[in-house]
Short mmCIF file of N, CA and C in Angstrom, two decimals:
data_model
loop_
_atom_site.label_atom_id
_atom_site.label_comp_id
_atom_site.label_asym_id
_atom_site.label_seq_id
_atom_site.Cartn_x
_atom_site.Cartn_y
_atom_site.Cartn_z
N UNK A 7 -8.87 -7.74 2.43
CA UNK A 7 -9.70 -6.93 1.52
C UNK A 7 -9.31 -7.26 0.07
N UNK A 8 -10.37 -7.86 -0.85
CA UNK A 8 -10.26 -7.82 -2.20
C UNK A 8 -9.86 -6.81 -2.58
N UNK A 9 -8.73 -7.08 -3.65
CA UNK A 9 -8.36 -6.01 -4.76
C UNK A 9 -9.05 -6.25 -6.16
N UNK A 10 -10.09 -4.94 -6.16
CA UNK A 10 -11.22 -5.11 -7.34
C UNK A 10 -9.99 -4.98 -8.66
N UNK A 11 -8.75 -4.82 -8.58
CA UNK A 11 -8.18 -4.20 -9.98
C UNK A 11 -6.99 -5.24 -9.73
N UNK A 12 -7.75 -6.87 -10.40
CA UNK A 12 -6.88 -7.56 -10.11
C UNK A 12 -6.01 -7.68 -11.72
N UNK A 13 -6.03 -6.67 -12.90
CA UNK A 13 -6.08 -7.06 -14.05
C UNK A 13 -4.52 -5.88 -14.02
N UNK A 14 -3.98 -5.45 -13.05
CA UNK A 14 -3.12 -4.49 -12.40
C UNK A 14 -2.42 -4.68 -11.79
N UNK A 15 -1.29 -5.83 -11.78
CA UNK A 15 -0.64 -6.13 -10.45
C UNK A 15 0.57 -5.02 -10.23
N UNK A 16 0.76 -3.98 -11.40
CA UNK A 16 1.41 -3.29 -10.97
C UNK A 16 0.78 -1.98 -9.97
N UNK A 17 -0.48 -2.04 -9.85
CA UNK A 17 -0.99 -0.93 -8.97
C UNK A 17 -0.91 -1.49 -7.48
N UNK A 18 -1.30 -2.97 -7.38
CA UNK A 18 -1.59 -3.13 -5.94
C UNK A 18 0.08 -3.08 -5.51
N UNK A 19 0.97 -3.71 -6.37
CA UNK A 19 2.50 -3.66 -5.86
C UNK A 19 2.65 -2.10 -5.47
N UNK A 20 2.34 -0.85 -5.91
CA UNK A 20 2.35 0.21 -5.68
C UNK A 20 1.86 0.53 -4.53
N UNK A 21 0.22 0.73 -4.60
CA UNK A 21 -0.18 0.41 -3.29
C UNK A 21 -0.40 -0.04 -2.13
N UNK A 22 0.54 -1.80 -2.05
CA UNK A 22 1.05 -1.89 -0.71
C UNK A 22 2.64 -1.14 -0.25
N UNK A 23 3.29 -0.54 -1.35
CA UNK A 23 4.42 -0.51 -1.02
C UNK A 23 3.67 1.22 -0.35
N UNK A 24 3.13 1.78 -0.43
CA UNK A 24 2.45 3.30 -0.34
C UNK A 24 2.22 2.99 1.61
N UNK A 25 1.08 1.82 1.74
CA UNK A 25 0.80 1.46 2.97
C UNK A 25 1.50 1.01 3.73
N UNK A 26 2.59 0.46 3.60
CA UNK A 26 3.73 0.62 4.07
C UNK A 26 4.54 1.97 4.38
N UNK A 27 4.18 2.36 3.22
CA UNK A 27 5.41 3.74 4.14
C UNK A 27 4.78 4.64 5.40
N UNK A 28 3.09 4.52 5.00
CA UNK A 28 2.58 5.42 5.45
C UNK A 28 2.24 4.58 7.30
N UNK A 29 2.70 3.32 7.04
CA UNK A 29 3.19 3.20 8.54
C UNK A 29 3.97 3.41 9.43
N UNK A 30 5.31 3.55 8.45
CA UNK A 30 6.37 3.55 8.93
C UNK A 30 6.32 5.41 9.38
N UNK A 31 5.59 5.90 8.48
CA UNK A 31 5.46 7.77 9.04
C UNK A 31 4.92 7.39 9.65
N UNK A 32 3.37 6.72 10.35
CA UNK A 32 2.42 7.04 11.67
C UNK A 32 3.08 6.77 12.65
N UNK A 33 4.00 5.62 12.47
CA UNK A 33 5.13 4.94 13.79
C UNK A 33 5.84 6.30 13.94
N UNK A 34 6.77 6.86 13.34
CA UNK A 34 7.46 7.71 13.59
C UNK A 34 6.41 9.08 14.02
N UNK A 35 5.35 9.65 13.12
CA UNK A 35 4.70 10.43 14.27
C UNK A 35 4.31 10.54 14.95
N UNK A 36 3.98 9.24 16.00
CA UNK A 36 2.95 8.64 17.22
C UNK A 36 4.64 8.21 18.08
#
């Protein structure tokens, strides 16, 4: 998936580090 806010690399660094965690919680609540 394109990141439309490529003028931001500090947001997408944010936001994969976010999707990451929020795996590591679904693993742990599943």
């Amino acid at each position: 998936m394109e990141n439309p806010h490529k003028h931001k690399p500090g947001l997408t660094h944010v936001w994969r580090a976010t999707g990451v965690a929020l795996q590591g919680l679904r693993a742990a609540l599943i």
